Coordinates of C-alpha atoms in Angstrom, one line a residue:
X166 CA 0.0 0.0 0.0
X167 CA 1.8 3.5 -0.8
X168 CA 0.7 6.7 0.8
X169 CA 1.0 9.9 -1.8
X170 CA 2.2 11.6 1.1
X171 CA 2.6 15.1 -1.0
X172 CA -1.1 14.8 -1.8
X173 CA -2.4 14.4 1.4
X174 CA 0.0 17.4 2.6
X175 CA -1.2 19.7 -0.1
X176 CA -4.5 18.6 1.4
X177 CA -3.5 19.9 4.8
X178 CA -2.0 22.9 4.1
X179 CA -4.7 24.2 1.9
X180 CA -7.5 23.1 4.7
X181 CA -5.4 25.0 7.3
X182 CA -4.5 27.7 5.5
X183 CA -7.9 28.4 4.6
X184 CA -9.8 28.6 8.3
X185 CA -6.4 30.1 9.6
X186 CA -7.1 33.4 6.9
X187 CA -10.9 32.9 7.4
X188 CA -10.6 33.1 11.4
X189 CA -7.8 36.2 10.9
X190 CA -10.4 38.3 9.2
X191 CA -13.7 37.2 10.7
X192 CA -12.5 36.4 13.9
X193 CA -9.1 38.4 14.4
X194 CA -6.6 35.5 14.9
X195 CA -3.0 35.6 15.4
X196 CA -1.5 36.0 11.7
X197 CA 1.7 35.0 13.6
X198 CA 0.0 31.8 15.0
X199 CA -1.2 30.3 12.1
X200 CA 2.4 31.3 10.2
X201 CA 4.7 29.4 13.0
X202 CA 2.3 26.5 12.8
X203 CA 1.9 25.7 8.9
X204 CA 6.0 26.4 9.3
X205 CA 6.0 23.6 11.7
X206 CA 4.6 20.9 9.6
X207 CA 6.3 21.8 6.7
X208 CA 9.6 21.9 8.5
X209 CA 8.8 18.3 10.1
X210 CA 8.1 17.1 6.6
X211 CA 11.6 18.6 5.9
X212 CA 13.3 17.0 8.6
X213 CA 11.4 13.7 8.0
X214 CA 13.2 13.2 4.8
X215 CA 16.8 12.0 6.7
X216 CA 14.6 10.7 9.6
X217 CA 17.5 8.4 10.9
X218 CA 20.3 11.2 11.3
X219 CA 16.9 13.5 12.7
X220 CA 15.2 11.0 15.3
X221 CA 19.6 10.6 16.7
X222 CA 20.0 14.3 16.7
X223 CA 16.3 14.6 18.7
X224 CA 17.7 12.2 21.3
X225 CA 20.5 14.2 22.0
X226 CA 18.9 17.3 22.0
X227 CA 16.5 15.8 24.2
X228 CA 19.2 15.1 26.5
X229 CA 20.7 18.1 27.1
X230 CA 17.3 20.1 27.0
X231 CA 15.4 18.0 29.7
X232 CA 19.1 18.1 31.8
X233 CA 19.2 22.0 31.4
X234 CA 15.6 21.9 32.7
X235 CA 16.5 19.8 35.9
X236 CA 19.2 22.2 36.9
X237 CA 17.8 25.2 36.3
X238 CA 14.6 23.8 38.8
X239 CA 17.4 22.9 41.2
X240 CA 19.8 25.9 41.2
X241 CA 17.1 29.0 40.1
X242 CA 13.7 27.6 41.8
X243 CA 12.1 30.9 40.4
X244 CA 12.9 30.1 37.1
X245 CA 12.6 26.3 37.1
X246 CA 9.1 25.6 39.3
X247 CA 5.6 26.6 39.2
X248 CA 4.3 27.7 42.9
X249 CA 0.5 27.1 44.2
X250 CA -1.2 26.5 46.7
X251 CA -0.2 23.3 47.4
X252 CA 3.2 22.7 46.4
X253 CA 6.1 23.3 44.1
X254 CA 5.9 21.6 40.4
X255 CA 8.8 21.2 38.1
X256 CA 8.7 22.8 34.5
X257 CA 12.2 23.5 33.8
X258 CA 12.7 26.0 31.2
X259 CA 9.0 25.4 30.1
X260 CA 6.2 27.9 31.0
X261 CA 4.2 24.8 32.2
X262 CA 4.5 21.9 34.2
X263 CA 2.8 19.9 32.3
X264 CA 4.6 20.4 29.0
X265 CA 7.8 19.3 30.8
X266 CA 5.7 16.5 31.6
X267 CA 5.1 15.7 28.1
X268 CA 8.1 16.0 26.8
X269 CA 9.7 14.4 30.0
X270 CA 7.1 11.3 28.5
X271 CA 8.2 11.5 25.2
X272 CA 11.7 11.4 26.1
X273 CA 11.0 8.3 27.9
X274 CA 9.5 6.5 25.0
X275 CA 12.4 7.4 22.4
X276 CA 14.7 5.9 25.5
X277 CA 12.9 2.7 25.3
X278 CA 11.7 2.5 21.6
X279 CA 14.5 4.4 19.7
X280 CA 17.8 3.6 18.5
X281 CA 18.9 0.4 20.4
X282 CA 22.6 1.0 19.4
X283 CA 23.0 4.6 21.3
X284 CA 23.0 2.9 24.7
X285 CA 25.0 5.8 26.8
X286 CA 22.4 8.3 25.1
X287 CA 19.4 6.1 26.0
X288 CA 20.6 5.3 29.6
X289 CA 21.3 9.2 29.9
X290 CA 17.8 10.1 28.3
X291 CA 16.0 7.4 30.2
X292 CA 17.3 8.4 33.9
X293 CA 16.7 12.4 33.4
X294 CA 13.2 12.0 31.5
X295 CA 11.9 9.7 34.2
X296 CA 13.8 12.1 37.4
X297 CA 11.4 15.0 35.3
X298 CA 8.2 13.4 34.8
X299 CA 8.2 12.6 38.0
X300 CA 8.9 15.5 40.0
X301 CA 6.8 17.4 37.1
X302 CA 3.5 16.2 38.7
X303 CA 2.3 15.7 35.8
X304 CA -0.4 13.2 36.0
X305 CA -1.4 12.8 32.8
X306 CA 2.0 12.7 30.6
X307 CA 3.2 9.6 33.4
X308 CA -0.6 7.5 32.8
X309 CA -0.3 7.7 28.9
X310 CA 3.5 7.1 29.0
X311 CA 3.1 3.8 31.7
X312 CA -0.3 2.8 29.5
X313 CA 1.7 3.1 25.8
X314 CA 5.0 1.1 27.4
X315 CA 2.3 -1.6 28.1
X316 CA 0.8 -1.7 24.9
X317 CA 4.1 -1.8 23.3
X318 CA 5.6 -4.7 25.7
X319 CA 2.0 -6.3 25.0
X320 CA 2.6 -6.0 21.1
X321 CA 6.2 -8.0 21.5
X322 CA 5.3 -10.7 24.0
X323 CA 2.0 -11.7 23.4
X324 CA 0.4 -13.7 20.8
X325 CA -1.1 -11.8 18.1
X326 CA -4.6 -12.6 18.1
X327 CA -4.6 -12.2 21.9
X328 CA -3.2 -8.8 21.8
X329 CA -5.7 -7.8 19.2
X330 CA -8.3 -8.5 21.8
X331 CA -6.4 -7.0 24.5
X332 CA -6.1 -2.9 22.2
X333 CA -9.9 -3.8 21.2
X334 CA -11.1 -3.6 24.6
X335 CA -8.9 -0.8 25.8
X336 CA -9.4 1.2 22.9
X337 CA -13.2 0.5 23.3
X338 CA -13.2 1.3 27.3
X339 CA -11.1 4.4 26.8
X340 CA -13.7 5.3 23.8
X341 CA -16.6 5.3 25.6
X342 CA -15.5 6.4 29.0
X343 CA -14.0 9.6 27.7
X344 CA -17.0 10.3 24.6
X345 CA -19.7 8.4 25.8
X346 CA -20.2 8.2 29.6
X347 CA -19.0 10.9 31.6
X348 CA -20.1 8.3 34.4
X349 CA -17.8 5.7 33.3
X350 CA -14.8 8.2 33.0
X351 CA -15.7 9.3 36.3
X352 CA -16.6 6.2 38.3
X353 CA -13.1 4.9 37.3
X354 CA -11.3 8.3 38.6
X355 CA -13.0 7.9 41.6
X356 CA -11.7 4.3 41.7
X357 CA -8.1 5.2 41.4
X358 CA -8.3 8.2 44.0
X359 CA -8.6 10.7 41.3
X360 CA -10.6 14.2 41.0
X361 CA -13.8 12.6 39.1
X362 CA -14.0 15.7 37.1
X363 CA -10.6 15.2 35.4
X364 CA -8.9 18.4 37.2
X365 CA -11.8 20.4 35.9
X366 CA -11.4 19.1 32.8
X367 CA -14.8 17.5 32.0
X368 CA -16.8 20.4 32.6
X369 CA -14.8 22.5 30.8
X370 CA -15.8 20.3 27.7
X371 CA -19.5 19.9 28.4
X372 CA -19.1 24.1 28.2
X373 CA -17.9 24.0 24.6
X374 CA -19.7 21.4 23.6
X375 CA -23.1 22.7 24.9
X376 CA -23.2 26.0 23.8
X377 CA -22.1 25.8 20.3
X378 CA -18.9 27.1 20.1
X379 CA -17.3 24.9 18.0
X380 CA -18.0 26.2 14.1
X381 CA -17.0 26.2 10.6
X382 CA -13.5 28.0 10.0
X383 CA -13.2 28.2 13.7
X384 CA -11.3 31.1 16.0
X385 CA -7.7 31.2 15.2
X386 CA -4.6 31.4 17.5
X387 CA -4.9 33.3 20.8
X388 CA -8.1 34.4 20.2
X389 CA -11.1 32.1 21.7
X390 CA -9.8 32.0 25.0
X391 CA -9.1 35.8 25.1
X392 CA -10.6 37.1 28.7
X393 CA -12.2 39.9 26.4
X394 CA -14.3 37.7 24.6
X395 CA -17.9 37.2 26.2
X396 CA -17.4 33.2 25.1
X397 CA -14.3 33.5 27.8
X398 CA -16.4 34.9 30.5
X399 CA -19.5 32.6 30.4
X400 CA -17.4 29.5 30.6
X401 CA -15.1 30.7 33.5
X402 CA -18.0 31.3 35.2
X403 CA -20.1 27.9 34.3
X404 CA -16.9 26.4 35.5
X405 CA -15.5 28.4 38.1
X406 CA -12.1 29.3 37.3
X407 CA -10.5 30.1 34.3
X408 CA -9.1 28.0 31.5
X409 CA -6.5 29.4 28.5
X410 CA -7.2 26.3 26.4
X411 CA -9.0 23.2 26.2
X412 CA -6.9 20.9 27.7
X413 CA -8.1 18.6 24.7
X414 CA -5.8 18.9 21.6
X415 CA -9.4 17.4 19.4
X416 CA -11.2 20.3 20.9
X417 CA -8.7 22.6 20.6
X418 CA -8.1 21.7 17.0
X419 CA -12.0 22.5 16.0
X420 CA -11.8 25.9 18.2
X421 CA -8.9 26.6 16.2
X422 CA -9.7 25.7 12.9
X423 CA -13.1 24.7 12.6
X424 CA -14.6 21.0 12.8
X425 CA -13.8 20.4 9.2
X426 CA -9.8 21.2 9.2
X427 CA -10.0 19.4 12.9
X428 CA -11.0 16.5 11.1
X429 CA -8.7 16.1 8.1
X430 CA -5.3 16.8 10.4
X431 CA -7.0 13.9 12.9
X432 CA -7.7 11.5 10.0
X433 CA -4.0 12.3 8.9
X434 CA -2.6 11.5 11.8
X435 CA -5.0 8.5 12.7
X436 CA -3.7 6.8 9.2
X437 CA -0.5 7.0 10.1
X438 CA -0.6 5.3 12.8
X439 CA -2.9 2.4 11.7
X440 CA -1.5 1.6 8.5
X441 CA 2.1 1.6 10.6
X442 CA 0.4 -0.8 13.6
X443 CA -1.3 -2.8 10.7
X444 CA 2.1 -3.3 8.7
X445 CA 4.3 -3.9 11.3
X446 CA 2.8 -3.3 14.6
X447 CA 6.4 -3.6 16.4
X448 CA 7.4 -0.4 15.2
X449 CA 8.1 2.1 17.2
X450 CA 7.3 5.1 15.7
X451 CA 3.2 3.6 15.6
X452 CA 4.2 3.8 19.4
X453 CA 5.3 7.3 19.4
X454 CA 2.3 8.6 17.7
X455 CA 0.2 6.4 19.9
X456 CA 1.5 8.5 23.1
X457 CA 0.8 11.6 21.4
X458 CA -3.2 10.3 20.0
X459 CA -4.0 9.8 23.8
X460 CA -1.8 12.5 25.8
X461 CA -4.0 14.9 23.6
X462 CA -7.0 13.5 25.1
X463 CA -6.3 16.1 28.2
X464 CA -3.4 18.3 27.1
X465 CA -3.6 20.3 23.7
X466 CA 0.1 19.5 22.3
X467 CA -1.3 19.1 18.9
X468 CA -2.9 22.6 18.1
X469 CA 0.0 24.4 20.1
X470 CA 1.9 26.4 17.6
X471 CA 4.6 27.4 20.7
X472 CA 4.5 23.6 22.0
X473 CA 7.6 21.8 21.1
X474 CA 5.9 18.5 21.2
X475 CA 4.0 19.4 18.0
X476 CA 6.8 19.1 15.5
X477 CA 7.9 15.8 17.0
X478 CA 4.5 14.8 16.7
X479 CA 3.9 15.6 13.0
X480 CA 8.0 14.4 12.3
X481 CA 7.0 11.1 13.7
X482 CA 4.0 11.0 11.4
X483 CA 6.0 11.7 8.3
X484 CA 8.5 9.2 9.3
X485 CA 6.0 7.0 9.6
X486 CA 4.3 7.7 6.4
X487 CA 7.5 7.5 4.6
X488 CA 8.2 3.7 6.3
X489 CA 4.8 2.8 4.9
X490 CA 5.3 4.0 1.8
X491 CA 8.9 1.9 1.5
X492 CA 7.0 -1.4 2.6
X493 CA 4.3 -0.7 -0.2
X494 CA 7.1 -0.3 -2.3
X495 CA 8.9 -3.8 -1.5
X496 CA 5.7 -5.6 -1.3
X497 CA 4.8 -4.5 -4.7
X498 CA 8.6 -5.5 -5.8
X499 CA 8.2 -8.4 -3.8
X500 CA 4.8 -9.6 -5.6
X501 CA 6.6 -9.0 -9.3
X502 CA 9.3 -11.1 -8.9
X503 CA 6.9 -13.7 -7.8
X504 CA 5.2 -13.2 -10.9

């Protein structure tokens, strides 16, 4: 099976490019926004192209990024935690704690699933991603991180039509307890000692979803969730304190660009992943874009122009796409010969 990869990028762009003017003129987006993101996936489709030499280069950069942001928590506290209420959180050189978390995650991943042959810079990557995602308190990023390491030891050690069975009924669980049933999603928060609302999280969503804010061409960058906006107001006050995104990279997507462009970056990732799972599901870069399909389910990595998980995320999908396109390639060889 080959992907025509620059087909479904023109596809992309053009969608994205489209709501991203629409919302600047209608709804007074950030120009900038929408101009650092499109450059984002375009330079990830760049970088894609001598994937092996970039995916060694990330690891390293990894390393000395997530070891800067441990040090500068330890020496500058300031500068390298987040203070509340409650306690201090660690988010590095980051403006959040939970994006050290995600990339803390991420980094963990790579250590496991990347590049067997760079032991010292796996052992390094390994020990300073897990010392961060811990101390980041960053619930989320170390559940979908423990809960795609299973899947992945599951995918090596178990048989296959067991394991099929075992991502049905996870996949089907996690399906309905986020879409579905708010009372299944909640009943097993409550079960693990967890807030049943998600951190806030769940009726922040009902908000969106129940008043119609989701359109068309959607808002832009930095606009939506601008306190000026009367949209802003009404939901920090359903709510009771205020949010600055989503924390859902799907529903950030439609507020950004409308259902329609939402739906065709989604299905572009989604195929990526599936076609990679279905042709070879011990790859690890169906993994990698596995941890970023369900960290987005309460973070909004994906339709964060400034986040720097979002051009790993769409470099791993154009690795990946590229991998599927070589096996298409050989099977098709493959099948002439035996002809």
């Amino acid at each position: 099976m080959i992907v025509k990869e620059g087909k479904a990028l023109l596809i992309i762009m053009v969608s994205a490019t489209i709501s991203l003017l629409i919302s600047c003129l209608i709804e007074g987006g950030s120009l900038v926004g929408a101009y650092i993101f499109i450059t984002q996936i375009l330079m990830a489709r760049y970088l894609s192209l001598y994937s092996d030499r970039v995916v060694r280069s990330v690891l390293i950069i990894l390393v000395a990024a997530i070891f800067l942001s441990a040090l500068t928590a330890i020496y500058n506290p300031l500068v390298g935690t987040t203070i509340d209420n409650i306690n201090q959180q660690w988010k590095g050189l980051l403006s959040h704690k939970n994006r050290l978390g995600g990339l803390a995650a991420f980094g963990l991943l790579a250590s496991i699933m990347l590049h067997r042959e760079a032991l010292v810079v796996r052992f390094v990557l390994f020990a300073i991603s897990a010392i961060c995602l811990l101390e980041s308190q960053s619930s989320g990023a170390l559940i979908v991180s423990l809960s795609v390491i299973i899947i992945y030891m599951a995918s090596l050690y178990l048989k296959r039509a067991v394991f099929n069975y075992f991502l049905l009924v996870s996949v089907v669980f996690t399906a309905l307890s986020i879409t579905v049933s708010d009372e299944i999603l909640s009943t097993s928060l409550s079960y693990f000692g967890r807030d049943t609302t998600l951190t806030g999280r769940i009726p922040l969503w009902n908000e969106i979803f129940s008043n119609g804010y989701i359109n068309l061409f959607g808002y832009g960058f930095n606009n939506f969730w601008n306190p000026q906006r009367q949209s802003f107001s009404l939901i920090a006050s359903a709510i009771g304190w205020q949010p600055f995104y989503s924390h859902n990279g799907y529903i950030e997507l439609m507020i950004v660009f409308g259902w329609p462009t939402a739906l065709i970056l989604v299905a572009f990732i989604m195929r990526a992943f599936t076609l990679s799972f279905v042709l070879n599901r011990h790859t690890s870069e169906s993994m990698i874009i596995l941890f970023f399909l369900l960290y987005n389910w309460s973070e909004a990595s994906m339709s964060q122009y400034d986040s720097p998980l979002l051009i790993l995320l769409f470099l791993f999908v154009f690795i990946s796409r590229r991998n599927i396109k070589a096996h298409g390639l050989k099977y098709r060889e493959a099948t002439n010969v035996d002809k």
